[in-house]
């Protein structure tokens, strides 16, 4: 099995990059200090905002860490459909006493400017979501000494990641919280997402580069399972949303284990691209007709989500969460890493002693 370099992170635990203010420098620092790999999320930030966070993180830890970028998105949205959705959201804007955002607020997420910063001031690891970077980009990062990872949600996408020259692939199962990192948004493929254990096995057979498994992982025993299935490490998001250092809104953290939120769904309601969130009022009402229009819908709903958070109304927020959300533990991130490592060791001992009790 090909593995990730253990000098980058001694424990096979990656804290998922989480845009929207969740994966803040103190969270990434605590995870890296504990021997996992902490990540910053550059998505929706300016290049300078990303640079400031990297500087802050470097002040908190000298351990390796990663930075995550979103690929620019093609112009595929139907403006008429976005206009209809804006009409359907008008009542929300009135309710939250705000305006809808401008859907044309940019679709490249400052990709080139962020890459320029990361080539000028290289970081140990960079990962990519929503597509495959060019070979040129991956090669220049490698020359800068940066280890690269790219998300894939199918074996086919994993092959494209390997062909482009990435160092490793993140196999993201359909259980995962937040956005599915599909390379293209194909509405006809909605509902065809692959479960993590099946995906890891398929990706393992499709490519020779190391596989990092993501989606629904909340316990060390699950990490042992994906490692046994051929993954080199596990990437956990929702488990770290609940960590003390996470920048998630307090209502988001509470909702993970609240009896009010019993399930998650993949929805386009908040951003226009399939993303897994706790089912709340906004998702229930608008999910059924939200158009395939990312990031137009993200921009459109941004002021609504902000106003809902400010008003303390979790029913109007995007409560990103994976299917394992009810198993979230509110702990300092370093302690969570230690606990996961202990559970992983115990599960491995059990595996080698002959399996289940
Ligand atoms: C709140 C939240 C925000 C996320 N934001 C990003 C992001 O900015 N970039 C990214 O590559 N993945 C993002 N993801 C997806 C994670 O990388 C990962 O695939 C997912 O968290 C794994 O599933 P889990 O949440 O069940 O552990 C996000 C996930 C969550 C829960």
Short mmCIF file of C-alpha atoms and ligand atoms in Angstrom, two decimals:
data_model
loop_
_atom_site.label_atom_id
_atom_site.label_comp_id
_atom_site.label_asym_id
_atom_site.label_seq_id
_atom_site.Cartn_x
_atom_site.Cartn_y
_atom_site.Cartn_z
CA UNK A 1 0.00 0.00 0.00
CA UNK A 2 1.42 3.42 -0.89
CA UNK A 3 1.38 5.75 2.09
CA UNK A 4 1.48 9.43 2.83
CA UNK A 5 4.81 10.77 4.13
CA UNK A 6 4.78 10.23 7.90
CA UNK A 7 7.02 13.26 8.44
CA UNK A 8 4.02 15.33 7.35
CA UNK A 9 1.75 13.82 9.98
CA UNK A 10 2.67 10.89 12.22
CA UNK A 11 -0.96 9.86 12.86
CA UNK A 12 -3.11 8.97 9.82
CA UNK A 13 -5.64 11.67 10.72
CA UNK A 14 -6.34 14.72 8.57
CA UNK A 15 -8.60 17.51 9.83
CA UNK A 16 -10.74 18.45 6.84
CA UNK A 17 -10.46 21.97 5.49
CA UNK A 18 -13.81 23.57 6.26
CA UNK A 19 -14.70 26.87 4.61
CA UNK A 20 -17.12 29.29 6.19
CA UNK A 21 -14.94 30.08 9.19
CA UNK A 22 -14.82 26.56 10.70
CA UNK A 23 -11.22 25.47 9.98
CA UNK A 24 -9.57 28.46 11.67
CA UNK A 25 -5.84 28.62 12.54
CA UNK A 26 -6.26 27.58 16.22
CA UNK A 27 -8.07 24.39 15.11
CA UNK A 28 -5.46 23.50 12.48
CA UNK A 29 -2.65 24.26 14.95
CA UNK A 30 -4.13 22.03 17.67
CA UNK A 31 -4.54 19.12 15.25
CA UNK A 32 -1.03 19.45 13.80
CA UNK A 33 0.48 19.80 17.28
CA UNK A 34 -1.23 16.53 18.25
CA UNK A 35 0.35 14.72 15.29
CA UNK A 36 -2.55 14.90 12.83
CA UNK A 37 -2.61 17.17 9.78
CA UNK A 38 -4.39 20.47 10.40
CA UNK A 39 -5.91 22.29 7.43
CA UNK A 40 -6.93 25.83 6.57
CA UNK A 41 -9.78 26.42 4.12
CA UNK A 42 -9.05 29.17 1.59
CA UNK A 43 -12.48 28.79 -0.05
CA UNK A 44 -14.54 32.03 -0.13
CA UNK A 45 -11.55 34.01 1.22
CA UNK A 46 -9.42 36.56 -0.58
CA UNK A 47 -5.81 35.64 -1.33
CA UNK A 48 -4.74 38.11 1.32
CA UNK A 49 -7.22 36.69 3.86
CA UNK A 50 -5.70 33.26 3.19
CA UNK A 51 -2.17 34.62 3.58
CA UNK A 52 -3.04 36.25 6.92
CA UNK A 53 -4.43 32.94 8.21
CA UNK A 54 -1.28 31.10 7.12
CA UNK A 55 0.83 33.68 8.97
CA UNK A 56 -1.34 33.27 12.07
CA UNK A 57 -1.08 29.47 11.88
CA UNK A 58 2.70 29.59 11.47
CA UNK A 59 2.77 31.62 14.68
CA UNK A 60 0.87 28.85 16.48
CA UNK A 61 2.72 25.77 15.26
CA UNK A 62 5.87 24.79 13.43
CA UNK A 63 4.32 21.43 12.48
CA UNK A 64 3.23 20.74 8.88
CA UNK A 65 -0.27 21.80 7.81
CA UNK A 66 -2.37 22.11 4.67
CA UNK A 67 -4.30 24.77 2.74
CA UNK A 68 -7.34 23.93 0.61
CA UNK A 69 -8.35 25.67 -2.63
CA UNK A 70 -11.55 25.55 -4.70
CA UNK A 71 -11.18 25.15 -8.46
CA UNK A 72 -12.76 27.88 -10.64
CA UNK A 73 -16.25 26.87 -11.73
CA UNK A 74 -17.51 26.88 -15.34
CA UNK A 75 -20.35 29.16 -16.40
CA UNK A 76 -23.06 26.51 -16.54
CA UNK A 77 -25.85 28.05 -14.50
CA UNK A 78 -29.04 29.11 -16.26
CA UNK A 79 -29.53 32.78 -15.26
CA UNK A 80 -33.31 32.39 -15.63
CA UNK A 81 -33.33 29.52 -13.11
CA UNK A 82 -31.25 31.61 -10.70
CA UNK A 83 -33.73 34.48 -11.19
CA UNK A 84 -36.66 32.18 -10.35
CA UNK A 85 -34.85 30.95 -7.22
CA UNK A 86 -34.17 34.56 -6.18
CA UNK A 87 -37.91 35.16 -6.49
CA UNK A 88 -38.63 32.10 -4.35
CA UNK A 89 -36.20 33.37 -1.68
CA UNK A 90 -37.67 36.89 -1.55
CA UNK A 91 -39.73 36.05 1.54
CA UNK A 92 -36.59 34.88 3.37
CA UNK A 93 -34.91 38.22 2.68
CA UNK A 94 -37.93 40.04 4.10
CA UNK A 95 -38.05 37.72 7.12
CA UNK A 96 -34.36 38.18 7.95
CA UNK A 97 -34.52 41.91 7.09
CA UNK A 98 -31.73 41.71 4.55
CA UNK A 99 -31.19 41.72 0.77
CA UNK A 100 -30.32 38.73 -1.39
CA UNK A 101 -26.70 38.64 -2.56
CA UNK A 102 -25.54 39.26 -6.13
CA UNK A 103 -25.33 35.84 -7.85
CA UNK A 104 -22.65 37.22 -10.21
CA UNK A 105 -20.08 37.84 -7.48
CA UNK A 106 -17.40 35.74 -9.18
CA UNK A 107 -16.82 32.07 -9.95
CA UNK A 108 -13.04 31.62 -9.72
CA UNK A 109 -12.68 32.12 -5.93
CA UNK A 110 -9.45 34.06 -6.54
CA UNK A 111 -7.75 30.82 -7.63
CA UNK A 112 -4.80 32.33 -9.53
CA UNK A 113 -4.06 34.92 -6.84
CA UNK A 114 -4.13 32.23 -4.12
CA UNK A 115 -1.85 29.96 -6.13
CA UNK A 116 0.58 32.83 -6.60
CA UNK A 117 0.70 33.33 -2.81
CA UNK A 118 1.22 29.60 -2.23
CA UNK A 119 4.06 29.49 -4.76
CA UNK A 120 5.71 32.58 -3.25
CA UNK A 121 5.31 31.31 0.32
CA UNK A 122 5.09 27.53 0.01
CA UNK A 123 3.16 25.52 2.59
CA UNK A 124 3.69 21.80 3.31
CA UNK A 125 0.40 20.54 1.80
CA UNK A 126 -2.22 21.91 -0.62
CA UNK A 127 -5.50 20.16 -1.43
CA UNK A 128 -8.07 20.95 -4.13
CA UNK A 129 -11.86 20.60 -4.21
CA UNK A 130 -14.39 20.78 -7.10
CA UNK A 131 -12.07 19.69 -9.91
CA UNK A 132 -8.56 18.78 -11.02
CA UNK A 133 -5.80 21.39 -11.26
CA UNK A 134 -3.60 21.42 -14.36
CA UNK A 135 -0.43 19.36 -14.43
CA UNK A 136 1.47 22.64 -14.61
CA UNK A 137 -0.03 23.82 -11.30
CA UNK A 138 0.64 20.49 -9.58
CA UNK A 139 4.21 20.39 -10.93
CA UNK A 140 4.97 23.93 -9.80
CA UNK A 141 3.69 23.16 -6.31
CA UNK A 142 5.83 20.03 -6.21
CA UNK A 143 8.89 22.05 -7.26
CA UNK A 144 8.06 24.43 -4.38
CA UNK A 145 8.21 21.44 -2.00
CA UNK A 146 4.43 21.18 -1.50
CA UNK A 147 2.60 17.83 -1.25
CA UNK A 148 -0.67 17.87 -3.25
CA UNK A 149 -4.03 16.17 -2.75
CA UNK A 150 -7.18 16.36 -4.90
CA UNK A 151 -10.71 15.21 -3.99
CA UNK A 152 -12.45 12.51 -6.03
CA UNK A 153 -15.91 11.00 -5.55
CA UNK A 154 -15.62 8.14 -8.06
CA UNK A 155 -12.89 5.81 -9.32
CA UNK A 156 -13.04 7.64 -12.66
CA UNK A 157 -12.33 10.98 -10.99
CA UNK A 158 -9.49 9.37 -8.99
CA UNK A 159 -7.87 8.27 -12.28
CA UNK A 160 -8.07 11.87 -13.54
CA UNK A 161 -6.38 13.05 -10.31
CA UNK A 162 -3.54 10.56 -10.76
CA UNK A 163 -3.15 11.43 -14.47
CA UNK A 164 -2.80 15.12 -13.60
CA UNK A 165 0.13 14.28 -11.32
CA UNK A 166 -1.23 14.82 -7.78
CA UNK A 167 0.67 13.14 -4.94
CA UNK A 168 -2.46 11.63 -3.37
CA UNK A 169 -6.22 11.46 -3.82
CA UNK A 170 -8.95 12.13 -1.28
CA UNK A 171 -11.75 9.59 -1.75
CA UNK A 172 -14.85 11.42 -0.54
CA UNK A 173 -17.82 9.17 0.15
CA UNK A 174 -21.43 10.25 -0.15
CA UNK A 175 -21.68 10.29 3.67
CA UNK A 176 -19.41 13.32 3.85
CA UNK A 177 -20.49 16.61 5.38
CA UNK A 178 -20.31 19.77 3.28
CA UNK A 179 -19.91 19.90 -0.48
CA UNK A 180 -19.30 16.84 -2.57
CA UNK A 181 -16.07 17.53 -4.42
CA UNK A 182 -17.32 16.15 -7.74
CA UNK A 183 -15.19 17.39 -10.62
CA UNK A 184 -18.24 18.52 -12.57
CA UNK A 185 -21.70 19.25 -11.31
CA UNK A 186 -23.88 16.86 -13.30
CA UNK A 187 -27.49 17.07 -12.05
CA UNK A 188 -28.35 13.76 -13.78
CA UNK A 189 -25.87 12.07 -11.42
CA UNK A 190 -27.65 13.29 -8.28
CA UNK A 191 -28.31 10.38 -5.96
CA UNK A 192 -25.56 8.23 -7.45
CA UNK A 193 -22.96 9.02 -4.78
CA UNK A 194 -20.80 6.10 -3.64
CA UNK A 195 -20.49 5.05 0.02
CA UNK A 196 -17.00 5.42 1.51
CA UNK A 197 -16.00 1.79 2.09
CA UNK A 198 -16.98 0.85 -1.44
CA UNK A 199 -15.32 3.99 -2.86
CA UNK A 200 -12.01 3.41 -1.05
CA UNK A 201 -11.79 -0.14 -2.44
CA UNK A 202 -12.64 1.05 -5.97
CA UNK A 203 -10.19 3.97 -5.88
CA UNK A 204 -7.49 1.73 -4.39
CA UNK A 205 -7.76 -0.57 -7.39
CA UNK A 206 -7.98 2.31 -9.87
CA UNK A 207 -4.85 4.27 -8.88
CA UNK A 208 -1.37 3.77 -7.48
CA UNK A 209 -1.16 6.99 -5.46
CA UNK A 210 -2.09 7.05 -1.75
CA UNK A 211 -5.77 7.36 -0.88
CA UNK A 212 -7.12 9.52 1.94
CA UNK A 213 -10.63 8.45 2.97
CA UNK A 214 -13.30 11.02 3.89
CA UNK A 215 -16.96 10.78 4.82
CA UNK A 216 -18.84 9.92 8.00
CA UNK A 217 -15.75 9.01 10.05
CA UNK A 218 -16.21 9.86 13.73
CA UNK A 219 -14.36 7.10 15.63
CA UNK A 220 -10.93 5.46 15.58
CA UNK A 221 -12.52 2.11 14.74
CA UNK A 222 -13.78 3.59 11.45
CA UNK A 223 -10.28 4.89 10.72
CA UNK A 224 -9.00 1.34 11.26
CA UNK A 225 -11.65 0.11 8.81
CA UNK A 226 -10.68 2.50 5.99
CA UNK A 227 -6.98 1.78 6.57
CA UNK A 228 -7.76 -1.94 6.34
CA UNK A 229 -9.62 -1.21 3.08
CA UNK A 230 -6.47 0.33 1.62
CA UNK A 231 -6.57 4.00 2.61
CA UNK A 232 -3.36 5.62 3.84
CA UNK A 233 -5.15 8.10 6.12
CA UNK A 234 -8.60 9.39 7.06
CA UNK A 235 -9.91 12.95 6.69
CA UNK A 236 -12.52 14.00 9.26
CA UNK A 237 -14.66 17.11 9.03
CA UNK A 238 -17.81 16.90 11.15
CA UNK A 239 -15.89 15.35 14.06
CA UNK A 240 -13.77 18.53 14.18
CA UNK A 241 -16.71 20.95 13.72
CA UNK A 242 -17.54 20.16 17.36
CA UNK A 243 -13.98 20.73 18.63
CA UNK A 244 -13.41 23.58 21.07
CA UNK A 245 -11.07 25.44 18.69
CA UNK A 246 -13.38 25.12 15.66
CA UNK A 247 -14.74 28.43 14.41
CA UNK A 248 -18.20 26.96 13.75
CA UNK A 249 -21.13 28.95 15.10
CA UNK A 250 -22.19 27.68 18.56
CA UNK A 251 -25.62 26.78 17.12
CA UNK A 252 -23.97 24.66 14.42
CA UNK A 253 -21.96 22.77 17.06
CA UNK A 254 -25.06 22.23 19.23
CA UNK A 255 -27.20 21.14 16.28
CA UNK A 256 -24.87 18.18 15.53
CA UNK A 257 -26.18 16.29 18.56
CA UNK A 258 -29.51 18.08 19.10
CA UNK A 259 -32.66 15.91 18.97
CA UNK A 260 -34.11 18.57 16.64
CA UNK A 261 -31.84 17.44 13.82
CA UNK A 262 -32.14 13.74 13.20
CA UNK A 263 -30.85 13.44 9.67
CA UNK A 264 -28.76 14.94 6.90
CA UNK A 265 -29.46 15.40 3.21
CA UNK A 266 -27.52 16.38 0.12
CA UNK A 267 -28.98 19.70 -0.97
CA UNK A 268 -28.45 22.53 -3.46
CA UNK A 269 -30.57 24.90 -1.33
CA UNK A 270 -27.68 26.94 0.09
CA UNK A 271 -25.06 26.97 -2.67
CA UNK A 272 -26.46 25.43 -5.87
CA UNK A 273 -24.11 22.40 -5.64
CA UNK A 274 -24.86 19.18 -3.73
CA UNK A 275 -23.68 19.50 -0.13
CA UNK A 276 -24.65 17.51 2.96
CA UNK A 277 -26.29 19.39 5.80
CA UNK A 278 -28.58 18.75 8.75
CA UNK A 279 -32.17 18.94 7.56
CA UNK A 280 -33.58 22.23 8.85
CA UNK A 281 -36.43 24.53 7.75
CA UNK A 282 -34.49 26.28 4.97
CA UNK A 283 -33.27 23.01 3.44
CA UNK A 284 -36.72 21.41 3.70
CA UNK A 285 -38.50 24.37 2.08
CA UNK A 286 -36.06 25.33 -0.67
CA UNK A 287 -34.09 22.13 -1.32
CA UNK A 288 -36.75 20.60 -3.59
CA UNK A 289 -36.48 23.35 -6.24
CA UNK A 290 -33.02 24.90 -5.75
CA UNK A 291 -31.26 25.06 -9.16
CA UNK A 292 -27.89 23.58 -10.19
CA UNK A 293 -26.08 26.91 -10.10
CA UNK A 294 -22.86 27.04 -8.09
CA UNK A 295 -21.52 29.41 -6.89
CA UNK A 296 -24.37 31.72 -8.01
CA UNK A 297 -26.73 30.37 -5.34
CA UNK A 298 -23.93 30.51 -2.74
CA UNK A 299 -23.60 34.26 -3.40
CA UNK A 300 -27.39 34.70 -3.52
CA UNK A 301 -28.01 33.10 -0.09
CA UNK A 302 -24.88 34.41 1.69
CA UNK A 303 -26.65 37.41 3.33
CA UNK A 304 -29.58 35.18 4.39
CA UNK A 305 -27.27 32.68 6.10
CA UNK A 306 -25.35 35.49 7.75
CA UNK A 307 -28.53 37.16 8.99
CA UNK A 308 -29.93 33.86 10.29
CA UNK A 309 -26.69 33.23 12.22
CA UNK A 310 -26.78 36.76 13.61
CA UNK A 311 -30.39 36.28 14.69
CA UNK A 312 -29.50 32.97 16.37
CA UNK A 313 -31.81 31.05 14.03
CA UNK A 314 -30.25 27.69 13.16
CA UNK A 315 -33.26 26.88 10.95
CA UNK A 316 -31.95 29.36 8.36
CA UNK A 317 -28.26 28.45 8.54
CA UNK A 318 -26.29 25.97 6.45
CA UNK A 319 -25.58 23.31 9.10
CA UNK A 320 -23.04 21.28 7.12
CA UNK A 321 -22.66 17.82 8.63
CA UNK A 322 -21.81 14.26 7.63
CA UNK A 323 -23.93 11.23 8.35
CA UNK A 324 -22.06 10.51 11.59
CA UNK A 325 -22.98 13.86 13.17
CA UNK A 326 -24.73 12.44 16.22
CA UNK A 327 -21.41 10.89 17.31
CA UNK A 328 -19.70 14.30 17.56
CA UNK A 329 -17.73 14.94 20.77
CA UNK A 330 -17.12 18.45 22.06
CA UNK A 331 -13.46 18.25 23.06
CA UNK A 332 -10.28 20.24 22.57
CA UNK A 333 -9.03 19.22 19.10
CA UNK A 334 -5.74 17.83 20.42
CA UNK A 335 -7.62 15.57 22.83
CA UNK A 336 -9.91 14.45 20.04
CA UNK A 337 -6.87 13.44 17.95
CA UNK A 338 -5.45 11.53 20.94
CA UNK A 339 -8.75 9.76 21.52
CA UNK A 340 -9.04 8.80 17.84
CA UNK A 341 -5.47 7.48 17.90
CA UNK A 342 -6.22 5.37 21.00
CA UNK A 343 -9.44 4.02 19.45
CA UNK A 344 -7.55 3.24 16.25
CA UNK A 345 -4.88 1.32 18.17
CA UNK A 346 -7.53 -0.63 20.10
CA UNK A 347 -9.40 -1.49 16.89
CA UNK A 348 -6.20 -2.65 15.20
CA UNK A 349 -5.40 -4.90 18.16
CA UNK A 350 -8.89 -6.35 17.88
CA UNK A 351 -8.52 -6.87 14.12
CA UNK A 352 -5.23 -8.68 14.57
CA UNK A 353 -6.63 -10.74 17.44
CA UNK A 354 -9.19 -12.19 15.08
CA UNK A 355 -11.87 -9.60 14.58
CA UNK A 356 -15.18 -8.93 16.19
CA UNK A 357 -16.17 -10.02 19.67
C1 LIG B 1 -18.51 22.44 7.72
C2 LIG B 1 -17.81 21.77 6.57
C3 LIG B 1 -17.15 22.56 5.63
C4 LIG B 1 -16.43 21.95 4.60
N1 LIG B 1 -15.70 22.74 3.73
C5 LIG B 1 -14.83 22.15 2.87
C6 LIG B 1 -13.88 22.93 2.16
O1 LIG B 1 -13.81 24.15 2.28
N2 LIG B 1 -13.02 22.28 1.32
C7 LIG B 1 -13.04 20.91 1.17
O2 LIG B 1 -12.22 20.37 0.43
N3 LIG B 1 -13.93 20.15 1.84
C8 LIG B 1 -14.81 20.74 2.70
N4 LIG B 1 -15.68 19.96 3.42
C9 LIG B 1 -15.71 18.49 3.17
C10 LIG B 1 -14.58 17.79 3.93
O3 LIG B 1 -13.36 17.97 3.26
C11 LIG B 1 -14.79 16.28 4.07
O4 LIG B 1 -14.98 15.69 2.80
C12 LIG B 1 -15.97 15.91 4.94
O5 LIG B 1 -16.02 16.71 6.08
C13 LIG B 1 -15.85 14.45 5.37
O6 LIG B 1 -17.05 14.00 5.93
P1 LIG B 1 -17.41 14.15 7.49
O7 LIG B 1 -17.82 15.56 7.65
O8 LIG B 1 -18.53 13.20 7.67
O9 LIG B 1 -16.17 13.82 8.28
C14 LIG B 1 -16.43 20.54 4.46
C15 LIG B 1 -17.12 19.76 5.39
C16 LIG B 1 -17.81 20.36 6.44
C17 LIG B 1 -18.51 19.48 7.44
#
